[in-house]
Short mmCIF file of C-alpha atoms in Angstrom, two decimals:
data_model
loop_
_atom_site.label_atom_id
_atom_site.label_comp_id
_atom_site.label_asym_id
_atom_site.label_seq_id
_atom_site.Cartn_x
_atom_site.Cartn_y
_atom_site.Cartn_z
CA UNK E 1 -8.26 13.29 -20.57
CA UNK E 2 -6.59 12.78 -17.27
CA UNK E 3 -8.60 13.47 -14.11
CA UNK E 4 -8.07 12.77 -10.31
CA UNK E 5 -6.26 15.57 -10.63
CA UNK E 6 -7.03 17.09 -13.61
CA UNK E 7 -4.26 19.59 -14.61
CA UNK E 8 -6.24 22.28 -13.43
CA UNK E 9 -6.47 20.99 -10.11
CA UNK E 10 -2.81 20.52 -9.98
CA UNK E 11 -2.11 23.95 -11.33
CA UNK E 12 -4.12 25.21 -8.06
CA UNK E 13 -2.52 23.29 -5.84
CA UNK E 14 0.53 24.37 -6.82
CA UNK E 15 -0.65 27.62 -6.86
CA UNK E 16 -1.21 27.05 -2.89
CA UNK E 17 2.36 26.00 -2.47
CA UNK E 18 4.70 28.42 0.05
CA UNK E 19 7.97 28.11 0.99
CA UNK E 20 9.04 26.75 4.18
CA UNK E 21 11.72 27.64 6.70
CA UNK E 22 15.00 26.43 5.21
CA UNK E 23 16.44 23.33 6.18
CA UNK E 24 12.96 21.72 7.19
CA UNK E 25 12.33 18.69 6.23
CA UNK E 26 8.77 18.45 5.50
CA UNK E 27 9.25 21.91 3.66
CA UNK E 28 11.68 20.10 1.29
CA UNK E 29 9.94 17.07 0.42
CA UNK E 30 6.58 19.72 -0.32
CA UNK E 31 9.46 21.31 -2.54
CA UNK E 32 10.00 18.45 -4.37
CA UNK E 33 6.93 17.18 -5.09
CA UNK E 34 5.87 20.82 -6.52
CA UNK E 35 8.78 20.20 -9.23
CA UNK E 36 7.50 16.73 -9.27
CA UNK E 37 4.09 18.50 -10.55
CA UNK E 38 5.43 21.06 -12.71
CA UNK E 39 7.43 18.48 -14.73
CA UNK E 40 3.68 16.42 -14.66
CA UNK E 41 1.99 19.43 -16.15
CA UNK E 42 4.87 20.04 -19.46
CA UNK E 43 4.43 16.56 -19.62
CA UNK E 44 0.99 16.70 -19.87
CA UNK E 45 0.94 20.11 -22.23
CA UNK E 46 3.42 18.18 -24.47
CA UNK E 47 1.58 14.85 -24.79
CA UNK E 48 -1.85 15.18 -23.86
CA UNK E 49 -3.26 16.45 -26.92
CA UNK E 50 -2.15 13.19 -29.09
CA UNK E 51 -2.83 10.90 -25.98
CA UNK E 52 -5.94 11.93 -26.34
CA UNK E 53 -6.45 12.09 -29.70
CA UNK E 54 -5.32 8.06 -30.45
CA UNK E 55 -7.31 6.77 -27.14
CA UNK E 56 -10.22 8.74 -29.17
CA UNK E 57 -8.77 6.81 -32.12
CA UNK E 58 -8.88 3.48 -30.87
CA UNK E 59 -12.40 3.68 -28.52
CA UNK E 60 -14.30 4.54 -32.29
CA UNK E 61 -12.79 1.36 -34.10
CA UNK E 62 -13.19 -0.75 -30.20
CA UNK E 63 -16.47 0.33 -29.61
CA UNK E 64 -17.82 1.20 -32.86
CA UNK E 65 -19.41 4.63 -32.32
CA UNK E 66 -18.85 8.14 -32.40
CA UNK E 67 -18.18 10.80 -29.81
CA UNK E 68 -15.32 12.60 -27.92
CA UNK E 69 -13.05 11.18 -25.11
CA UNK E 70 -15.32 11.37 -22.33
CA UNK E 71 -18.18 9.63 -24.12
CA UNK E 72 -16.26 7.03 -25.54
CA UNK E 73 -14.61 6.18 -22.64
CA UNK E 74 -17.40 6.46 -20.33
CA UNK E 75 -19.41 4.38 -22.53
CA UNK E 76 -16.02 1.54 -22.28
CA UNK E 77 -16.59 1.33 -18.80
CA UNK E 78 -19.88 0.72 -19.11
CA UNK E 79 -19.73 -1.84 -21.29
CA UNK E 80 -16.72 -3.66 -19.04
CA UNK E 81 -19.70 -3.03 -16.05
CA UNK E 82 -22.12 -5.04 -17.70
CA UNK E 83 -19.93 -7.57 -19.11
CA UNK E 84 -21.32 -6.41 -23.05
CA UNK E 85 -17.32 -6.23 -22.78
CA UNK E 86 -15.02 -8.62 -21.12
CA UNK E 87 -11.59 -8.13 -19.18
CA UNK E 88 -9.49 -10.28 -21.26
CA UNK E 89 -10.89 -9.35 -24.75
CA UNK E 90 -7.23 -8.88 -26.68
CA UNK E 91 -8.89 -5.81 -28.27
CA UNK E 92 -9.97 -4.53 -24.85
CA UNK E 93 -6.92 -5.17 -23.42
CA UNK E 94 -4.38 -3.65 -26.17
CA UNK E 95 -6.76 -0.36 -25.64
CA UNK E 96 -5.89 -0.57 -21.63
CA UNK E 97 -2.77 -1.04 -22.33
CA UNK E 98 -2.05 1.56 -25.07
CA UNK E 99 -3.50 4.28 -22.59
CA UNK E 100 -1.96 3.20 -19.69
CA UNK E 101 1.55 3.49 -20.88
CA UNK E 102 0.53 6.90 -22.76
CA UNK E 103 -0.72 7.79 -18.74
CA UNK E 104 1.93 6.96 -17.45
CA UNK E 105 4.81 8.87 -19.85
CA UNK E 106 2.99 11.60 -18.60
CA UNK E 107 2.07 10.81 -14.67
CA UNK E 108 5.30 8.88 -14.01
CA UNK E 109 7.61 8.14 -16.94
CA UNK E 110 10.07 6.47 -14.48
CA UNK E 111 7.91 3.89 -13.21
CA UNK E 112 9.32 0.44 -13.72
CA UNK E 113 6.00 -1.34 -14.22
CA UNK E 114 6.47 0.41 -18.04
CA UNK E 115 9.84 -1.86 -18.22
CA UNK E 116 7.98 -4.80 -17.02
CA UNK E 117 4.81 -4.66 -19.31
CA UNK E 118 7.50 -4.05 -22.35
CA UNK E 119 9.63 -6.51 -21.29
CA UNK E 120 6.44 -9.27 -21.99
CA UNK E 121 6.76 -10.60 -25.83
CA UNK H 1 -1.94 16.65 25.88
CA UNK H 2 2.36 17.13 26.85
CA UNK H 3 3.32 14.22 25.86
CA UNK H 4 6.98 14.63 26.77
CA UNK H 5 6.13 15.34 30.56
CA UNK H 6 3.15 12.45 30.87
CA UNK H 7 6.42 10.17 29.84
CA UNK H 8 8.75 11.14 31.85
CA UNK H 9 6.12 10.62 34.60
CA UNK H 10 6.00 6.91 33.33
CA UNK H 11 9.45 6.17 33.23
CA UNK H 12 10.02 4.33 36.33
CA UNK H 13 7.09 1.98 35.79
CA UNK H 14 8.71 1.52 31.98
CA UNK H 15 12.06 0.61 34.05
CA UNK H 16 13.01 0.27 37.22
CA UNK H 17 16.43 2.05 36.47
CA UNK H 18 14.55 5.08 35.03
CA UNK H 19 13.53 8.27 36.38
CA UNK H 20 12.66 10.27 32.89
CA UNK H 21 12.17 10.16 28.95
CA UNK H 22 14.52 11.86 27.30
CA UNK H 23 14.84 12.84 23.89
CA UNK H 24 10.86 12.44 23.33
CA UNK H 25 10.70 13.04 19.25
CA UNK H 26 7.74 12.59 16.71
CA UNK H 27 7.98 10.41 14.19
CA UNK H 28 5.39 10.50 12.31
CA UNK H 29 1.17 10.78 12.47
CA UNK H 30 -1.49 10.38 10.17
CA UNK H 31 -5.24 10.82 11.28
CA UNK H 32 -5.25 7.52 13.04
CA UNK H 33 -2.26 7.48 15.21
CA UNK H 34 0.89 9.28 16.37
CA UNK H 35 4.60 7.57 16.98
CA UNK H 36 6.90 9.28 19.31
CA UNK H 37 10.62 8.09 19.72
CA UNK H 38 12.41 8.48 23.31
CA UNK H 39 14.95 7.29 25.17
CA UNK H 40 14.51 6.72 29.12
CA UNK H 41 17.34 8.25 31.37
CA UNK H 42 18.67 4.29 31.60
CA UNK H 43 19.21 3.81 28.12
CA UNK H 44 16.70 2.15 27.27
CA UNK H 45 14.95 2.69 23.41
CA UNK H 46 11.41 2.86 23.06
CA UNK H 47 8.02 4.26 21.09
CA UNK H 48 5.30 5.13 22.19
CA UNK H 49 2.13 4.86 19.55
CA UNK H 50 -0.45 6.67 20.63
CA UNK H 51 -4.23 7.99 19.24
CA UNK H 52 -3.99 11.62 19.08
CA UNK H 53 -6.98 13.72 20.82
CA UNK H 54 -9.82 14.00 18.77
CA UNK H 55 -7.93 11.79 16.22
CA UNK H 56 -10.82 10.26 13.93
CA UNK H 57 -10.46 6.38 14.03
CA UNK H 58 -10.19 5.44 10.68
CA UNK H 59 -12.87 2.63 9.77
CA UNK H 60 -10.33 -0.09 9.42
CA UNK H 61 -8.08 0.75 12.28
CA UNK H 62 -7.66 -1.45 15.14
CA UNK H 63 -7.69 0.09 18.53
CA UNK H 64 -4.29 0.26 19.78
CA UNK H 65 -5.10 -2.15 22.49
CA UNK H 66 -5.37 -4.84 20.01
CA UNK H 67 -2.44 -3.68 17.79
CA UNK H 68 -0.29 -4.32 21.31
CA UNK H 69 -2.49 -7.81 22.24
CA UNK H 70 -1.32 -9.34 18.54
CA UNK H 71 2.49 -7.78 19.15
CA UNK H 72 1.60 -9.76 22.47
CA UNK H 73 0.61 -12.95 20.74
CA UNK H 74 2.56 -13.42 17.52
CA UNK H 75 6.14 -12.79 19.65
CA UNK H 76 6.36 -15.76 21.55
CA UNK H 77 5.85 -17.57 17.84
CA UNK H 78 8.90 -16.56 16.69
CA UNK H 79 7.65 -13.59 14.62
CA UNK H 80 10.21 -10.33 15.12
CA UNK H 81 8.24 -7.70 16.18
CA UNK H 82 8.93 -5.37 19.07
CA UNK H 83 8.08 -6.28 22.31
CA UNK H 84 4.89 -4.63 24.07
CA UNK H 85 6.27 -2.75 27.64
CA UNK H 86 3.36 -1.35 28.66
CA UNK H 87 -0.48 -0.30 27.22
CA UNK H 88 -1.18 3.14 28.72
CA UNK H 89 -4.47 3.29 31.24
CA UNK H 90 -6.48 6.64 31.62
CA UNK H 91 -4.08 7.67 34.63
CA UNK H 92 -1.23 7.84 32.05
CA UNK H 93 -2.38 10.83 30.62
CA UNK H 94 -1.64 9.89 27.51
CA UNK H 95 -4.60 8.68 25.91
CA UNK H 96 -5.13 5.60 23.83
CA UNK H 97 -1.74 4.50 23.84
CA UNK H 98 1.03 2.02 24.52
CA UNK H 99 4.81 1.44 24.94
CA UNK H 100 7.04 -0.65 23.23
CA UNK H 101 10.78 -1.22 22.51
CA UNK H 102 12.51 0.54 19.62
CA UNK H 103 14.22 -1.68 17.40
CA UNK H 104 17.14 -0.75 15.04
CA UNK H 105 16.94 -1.29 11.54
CA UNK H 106 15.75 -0.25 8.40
CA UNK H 107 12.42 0.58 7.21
CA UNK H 108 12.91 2.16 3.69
CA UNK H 109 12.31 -0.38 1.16
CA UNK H 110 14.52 1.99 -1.89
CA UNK H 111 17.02 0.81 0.65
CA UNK H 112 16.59 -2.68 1.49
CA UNK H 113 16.10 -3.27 -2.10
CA UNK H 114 19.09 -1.10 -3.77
CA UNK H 115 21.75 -0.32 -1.19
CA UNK H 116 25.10 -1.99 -1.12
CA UNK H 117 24.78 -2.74 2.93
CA UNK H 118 21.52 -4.77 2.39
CA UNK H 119 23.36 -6.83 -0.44
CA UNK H 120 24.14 -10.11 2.06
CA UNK H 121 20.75 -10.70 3.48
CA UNK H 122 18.40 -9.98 0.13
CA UNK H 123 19.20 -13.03 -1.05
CA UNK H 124 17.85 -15.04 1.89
CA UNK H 125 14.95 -12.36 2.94
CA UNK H 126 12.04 -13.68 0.77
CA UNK H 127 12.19 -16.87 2.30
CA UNK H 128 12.23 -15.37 5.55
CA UNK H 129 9.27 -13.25 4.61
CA UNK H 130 7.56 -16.61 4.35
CA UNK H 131 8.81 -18.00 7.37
CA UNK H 132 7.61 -15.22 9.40
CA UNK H 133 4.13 -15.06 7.55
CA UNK H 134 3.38 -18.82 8.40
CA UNK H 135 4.44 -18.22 11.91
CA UNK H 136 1.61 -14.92 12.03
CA UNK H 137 -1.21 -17.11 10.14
CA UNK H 138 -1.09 -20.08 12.29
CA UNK H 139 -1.54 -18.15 15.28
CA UNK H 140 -4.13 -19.38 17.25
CA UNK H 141 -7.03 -17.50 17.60
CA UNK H 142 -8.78 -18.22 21.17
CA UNK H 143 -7.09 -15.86 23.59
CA UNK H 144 -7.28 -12.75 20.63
CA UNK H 145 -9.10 -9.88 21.20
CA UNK H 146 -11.97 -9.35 18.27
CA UNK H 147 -10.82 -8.47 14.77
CA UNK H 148 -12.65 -8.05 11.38
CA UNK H 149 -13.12 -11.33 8.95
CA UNK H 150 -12.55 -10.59 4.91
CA UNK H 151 -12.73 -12.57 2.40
CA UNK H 152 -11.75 -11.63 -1.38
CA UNK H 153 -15.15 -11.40 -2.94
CA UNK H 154 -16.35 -9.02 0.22
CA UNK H 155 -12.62 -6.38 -0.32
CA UNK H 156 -13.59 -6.56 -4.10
CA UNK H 157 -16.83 -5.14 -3.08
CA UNK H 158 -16.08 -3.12 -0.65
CA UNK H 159 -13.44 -1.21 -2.77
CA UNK H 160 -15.37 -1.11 -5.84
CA UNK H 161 -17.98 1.00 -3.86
CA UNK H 162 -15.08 3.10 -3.12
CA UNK H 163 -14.37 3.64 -6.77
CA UNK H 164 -17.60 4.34 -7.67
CA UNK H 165 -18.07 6.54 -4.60
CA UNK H 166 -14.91 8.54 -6.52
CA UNK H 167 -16.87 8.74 -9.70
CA UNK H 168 -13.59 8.11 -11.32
CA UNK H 169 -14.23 6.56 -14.77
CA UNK H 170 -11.01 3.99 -15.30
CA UNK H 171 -11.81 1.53 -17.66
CA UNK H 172 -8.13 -0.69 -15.98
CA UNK H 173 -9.96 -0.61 -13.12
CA UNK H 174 -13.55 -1.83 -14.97
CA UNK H 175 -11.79 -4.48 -16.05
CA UNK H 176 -9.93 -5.39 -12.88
CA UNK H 177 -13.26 -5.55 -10.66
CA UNK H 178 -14.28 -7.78 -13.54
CA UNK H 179 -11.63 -10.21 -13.90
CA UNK H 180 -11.03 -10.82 -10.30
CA UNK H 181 -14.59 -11.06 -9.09
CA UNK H 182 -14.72 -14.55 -11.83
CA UNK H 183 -11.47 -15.40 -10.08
CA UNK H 184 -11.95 -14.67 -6.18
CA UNK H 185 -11.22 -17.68 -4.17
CA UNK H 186 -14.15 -18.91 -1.52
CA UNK H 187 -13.95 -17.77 1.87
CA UNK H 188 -11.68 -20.20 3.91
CA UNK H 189 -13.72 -22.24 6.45
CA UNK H 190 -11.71 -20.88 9.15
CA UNK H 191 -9.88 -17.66 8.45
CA UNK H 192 -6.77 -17.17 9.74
CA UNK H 193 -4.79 -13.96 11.72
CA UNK H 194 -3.51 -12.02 8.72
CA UNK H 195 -1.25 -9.26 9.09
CA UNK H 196 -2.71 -6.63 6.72
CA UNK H 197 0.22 -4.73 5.82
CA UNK H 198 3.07 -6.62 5.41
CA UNK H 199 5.03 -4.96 2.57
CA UNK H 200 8.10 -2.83 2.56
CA UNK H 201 7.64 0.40 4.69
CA UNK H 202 6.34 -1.79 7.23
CA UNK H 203 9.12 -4.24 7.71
CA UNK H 204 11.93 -3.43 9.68
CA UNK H 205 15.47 -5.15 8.21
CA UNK H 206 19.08 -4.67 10.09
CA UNK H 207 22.04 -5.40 7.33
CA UNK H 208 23.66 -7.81 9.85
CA UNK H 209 19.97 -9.35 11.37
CA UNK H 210 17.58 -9.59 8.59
CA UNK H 211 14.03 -9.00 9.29
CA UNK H 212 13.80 -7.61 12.79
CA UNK H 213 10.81 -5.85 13.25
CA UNK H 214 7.26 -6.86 11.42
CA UNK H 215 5.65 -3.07 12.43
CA UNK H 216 2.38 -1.09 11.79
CA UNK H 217 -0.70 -3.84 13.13
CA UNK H 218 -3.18 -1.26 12.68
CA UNK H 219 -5.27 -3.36 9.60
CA UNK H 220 -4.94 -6.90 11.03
CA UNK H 221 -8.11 -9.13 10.68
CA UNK H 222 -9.12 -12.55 10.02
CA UNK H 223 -9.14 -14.06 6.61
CA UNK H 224 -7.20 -15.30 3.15
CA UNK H 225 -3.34 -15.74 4.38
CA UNK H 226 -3.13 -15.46 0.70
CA UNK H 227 -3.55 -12.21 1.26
CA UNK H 228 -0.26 -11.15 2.82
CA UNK H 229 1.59 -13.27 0.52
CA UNK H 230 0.16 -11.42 -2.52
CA UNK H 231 0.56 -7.69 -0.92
CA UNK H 232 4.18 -7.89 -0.67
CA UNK H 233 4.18 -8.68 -4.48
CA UNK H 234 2.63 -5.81 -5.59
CA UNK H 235 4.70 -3.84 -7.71
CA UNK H 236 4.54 -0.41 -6.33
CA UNK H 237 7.16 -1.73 -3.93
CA UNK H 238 9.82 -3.27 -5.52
CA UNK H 239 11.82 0.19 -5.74
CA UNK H 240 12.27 -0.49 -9.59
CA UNK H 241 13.68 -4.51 -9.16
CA UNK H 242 10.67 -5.55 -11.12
CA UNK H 243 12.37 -9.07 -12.07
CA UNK H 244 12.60 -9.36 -8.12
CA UNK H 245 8.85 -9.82 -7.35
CA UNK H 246 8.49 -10.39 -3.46
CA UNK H 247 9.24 -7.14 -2.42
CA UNK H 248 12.03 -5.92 -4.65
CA UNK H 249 14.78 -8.56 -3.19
CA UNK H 250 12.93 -12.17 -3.87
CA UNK H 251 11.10 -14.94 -5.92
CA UNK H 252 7.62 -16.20 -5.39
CA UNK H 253 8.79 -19.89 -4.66
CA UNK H 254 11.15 -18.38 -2.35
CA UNK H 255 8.69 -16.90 -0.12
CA UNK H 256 6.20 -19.85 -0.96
CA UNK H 257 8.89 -22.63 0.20
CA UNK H 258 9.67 -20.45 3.68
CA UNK H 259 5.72 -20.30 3.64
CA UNK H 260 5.43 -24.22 3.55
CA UNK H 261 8.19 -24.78 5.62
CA UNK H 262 7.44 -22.99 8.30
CA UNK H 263 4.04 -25.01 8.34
CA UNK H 264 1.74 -22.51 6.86
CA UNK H 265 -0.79 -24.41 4.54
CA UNK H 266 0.81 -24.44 1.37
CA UNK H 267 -0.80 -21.79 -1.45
CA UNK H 268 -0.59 -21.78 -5.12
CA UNK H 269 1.19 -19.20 -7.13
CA UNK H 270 -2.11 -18.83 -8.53
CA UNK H 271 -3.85 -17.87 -5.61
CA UNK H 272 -0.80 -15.35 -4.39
CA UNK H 273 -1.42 -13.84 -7.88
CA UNK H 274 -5.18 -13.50 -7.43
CA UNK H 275 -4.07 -11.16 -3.96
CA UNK H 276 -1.28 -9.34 -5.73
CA UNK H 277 -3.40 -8.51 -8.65
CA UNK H 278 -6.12 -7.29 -5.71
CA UNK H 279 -3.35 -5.53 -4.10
CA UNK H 280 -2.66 -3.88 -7.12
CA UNK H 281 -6.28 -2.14 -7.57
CA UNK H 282 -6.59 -1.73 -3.50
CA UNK H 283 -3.57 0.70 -4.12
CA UNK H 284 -4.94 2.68 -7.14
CA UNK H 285 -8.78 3.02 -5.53
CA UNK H 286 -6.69 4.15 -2.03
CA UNK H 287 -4.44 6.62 -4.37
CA UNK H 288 -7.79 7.88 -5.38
CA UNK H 289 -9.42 8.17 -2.30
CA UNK H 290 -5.97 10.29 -1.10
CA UNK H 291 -6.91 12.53 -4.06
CA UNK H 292 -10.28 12.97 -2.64
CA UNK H 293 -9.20 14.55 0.42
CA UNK H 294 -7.17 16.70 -1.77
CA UNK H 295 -10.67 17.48 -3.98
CA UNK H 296 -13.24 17.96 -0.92
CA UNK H 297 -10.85 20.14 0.61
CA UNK H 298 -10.10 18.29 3.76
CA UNK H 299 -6.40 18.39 3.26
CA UNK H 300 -5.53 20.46 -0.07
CA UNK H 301 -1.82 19.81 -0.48
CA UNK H 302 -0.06 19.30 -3.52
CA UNK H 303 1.11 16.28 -2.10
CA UNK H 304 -2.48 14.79 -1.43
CA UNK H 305 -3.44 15.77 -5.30
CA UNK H 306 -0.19 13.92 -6.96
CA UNK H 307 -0.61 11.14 -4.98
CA UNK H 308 -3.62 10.45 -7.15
CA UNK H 309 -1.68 10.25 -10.33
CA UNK H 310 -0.12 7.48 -8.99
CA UNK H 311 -3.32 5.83 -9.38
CA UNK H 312 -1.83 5.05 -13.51
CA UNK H 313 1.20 2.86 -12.05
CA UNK H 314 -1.45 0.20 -10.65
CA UNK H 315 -2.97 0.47 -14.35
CA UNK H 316 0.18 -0.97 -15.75
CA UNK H 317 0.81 -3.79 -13.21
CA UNK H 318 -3.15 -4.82 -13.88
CA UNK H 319 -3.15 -4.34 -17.84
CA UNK H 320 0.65 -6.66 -17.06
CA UNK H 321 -0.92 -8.90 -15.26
CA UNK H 322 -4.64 -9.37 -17.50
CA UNK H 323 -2.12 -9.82 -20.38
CA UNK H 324 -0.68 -12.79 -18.45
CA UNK H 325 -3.63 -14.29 -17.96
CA UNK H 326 -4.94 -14.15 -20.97
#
């Protein structure tokens, strides 16, 4: 479901990760955002799957049509493109929002933009 | 290039006390540009930016000689910023470059926003974030060397061609391209000097001063002042103080009454929205185009890939702030 990385790419970059001389700097801060990646991918193995499976969920009922993630979502954007869909549709929009914050509990659980967006009635 | 021995052979024309750099440190270089720190054998501070050989010029980057004309023109307005000692000439041996004073301060916004030594001046800084933007927009422009004009419907554009150029399918982002496009104020009859940058990272705040040091010209052009009043809203940078939307540390009538104060032309929350709801998508299509040097190959750190799941935080702010305007 998530791409730019996809986990695979992440799992090869970390793959490419070596250990730097101790005490440098730059080595350190590589350091931490490999654990910052490995955490991303158990996230990611843990919640994927049902991410997936309620954006999947959700684009059938939205969009009224059959087909797997990619499809349906492709065909979303599409329809936002040409305008067959608009920005501020409250059905659109509880869709964006629904996957964003399952993104994000994956990609960055700590961000505070999730507090924000809950903190809104 | 030896950088540390082309400055030491510049020190006396930096100061007439000086005979040599010391201390000549890097601080820091993307593709664009390097900064060096060093000291000259009189004690005096300074850093030397400078375009590293065979450095690709990114599309949107000034040359350096017009990063140190605007330090040039915006400091006798009143706008901290560090003062220009000298742009390097081919004799220099150092390139595209120039000197300038180092200031002290800090630069880390987790700190200007959180830590217990910033507490006194946060409550007074948005307002001085508008004082200081007013002072940069009504800059006069004859006298200014040549810089780029924008307007909102031509970034809209031109980053949506990024995104598509990404072949990222984000249906946040769909929407966002959308939304703003019906939104995107007409170009102003006469565009003003607009900073570019002007969020935390790139502001330079002493515990005791305040805002000392506006820094990093590099994307300065001509357009919506708008513009630099939405950035610093955006809220990648408010180092979790959400509730705190001008950077982490103020209100939006705070900065807007420094803004009007100062004599900048007063804008509407609405239109400081429209920019900080831009801002928000210009960072998500820029964390994807950081992934893409990660995907092509060009730079295939772990670093450069997780930066593009970053891209999902500027989701949230945009679904945040659709749901507000709907």
């Amino acid at each position: 479901m998530i791409t730019h990385p996809t986990a695979v790419e992440l799992t090869e970059a970390l793959a490419g990760v070596e250990a730097g001389p101790p005490g440098d700097a730059r080595a350190a801060f590589i350091a931490r955002v490999a654990d910052n990646a490995r955490a991303t991918l158990e996230r990611e193995a843990a919640l994927g799957p049902a991410a997936e499976a309620a954006a999947v969920g959700r684009l059938r009922i939205l969009l009224a049509r059959e087909g797997d993630f990619e499809t349906l979502n492709a065909e979303l954007c599409a329809r936002l493109r040409d305008g067959r869909l608009t920005p501020l549709d409250p059905a659109v929009l509880a869709h964006l929002k629904a996957s964003a914050l399952d993104q994000l509990a994956i990609d960055q659980p700590s961000y505070w933009g999730v507090a924000a967006l809950q903190a809104l009635r | 290039m030896d950088v540390p021995a082309a400055l030491s052979a510049l020190a006396p024309r930096l100061s007439h006390a000086a005979t040599t750099a010391t201390g000549v440190r890097r601080l820091s270089g993307g593709a664009s540009q390097e900064t060096w720190a060093f000291d000259l054998d009189d004690g005096t501070p300074l850093i030397l930016r400078r375009r590293p050989s065979g450095g690709s010029m990114s599309a949107a980057a000034l040359p350096l000689s017009t990063e140190a004309a605007l330090l040039a023109a915006v400091a006798p307005r009143g706008v901290p910023a560090p003062e220009v000692i000298h742009v390097c000439e081919p004799g220099d041996g150092l390139g595209e470059a120039y000197v300038m004073r180092r200031l002290s301060g800090e630069t880390l916004g987790k700190r200007i926003v959180r830590d217990e030594a910033f507490a006194a001046i946060r409550p007074g800084l948005a307002r001085r974030c508008g004082e200081v933007l007013a002072a940069i927009h009504t800059t006069p422009l004859e006298g200014l060397p040549p810089l780029n004009v924008s307007d909102a419907a031509g970034e809209l554009a031109r980053y949506e061609t990024v995104y598509r150029q990404s072949g990222a399918r984000r249906p946040v982002f769909e929407a966002a391209f959308r939304w703003l496009e019906e939104r995107a104020p007409p170009p102003l009859e006469r565009p003003m000097l607009v900073h570019g940058d002007f969020r935390n990272g790139n502001l330079m705040v002493s515990p005791q001063a305040g805002l000392v040091g506006v820094l990093d010209w590099e994307l300065a052009h001509l357009g919506d002042p708008a513009e630099d009043l939405g950035w610093i809203c955006v809220n990648s940078w408010r180092f979790g103080e959400w509730r705190r939307p001008v950077g982490g540390f103020g209100d939006y009538q705070d900065l807007l009454d420094g803004y009007a104060i100062a004599g900048g032309e007063p804008v509407s929350l609405g239109r400081l929205l429209f920019w900080q709801a831009l801002g928000s998508l210009k960072w998500g299509v820029m964390c994807l185009m950081m992934y893409a040097s990660f995907a092509t190959g060009v730079d295939s750190s772990i670093e450069r890939a997780m930066i593009g799941r970053r891209a999902s935080e500027t989701e949230i702010d945009l679904v945040l702030l659709m749901e507000q305007a709907a």
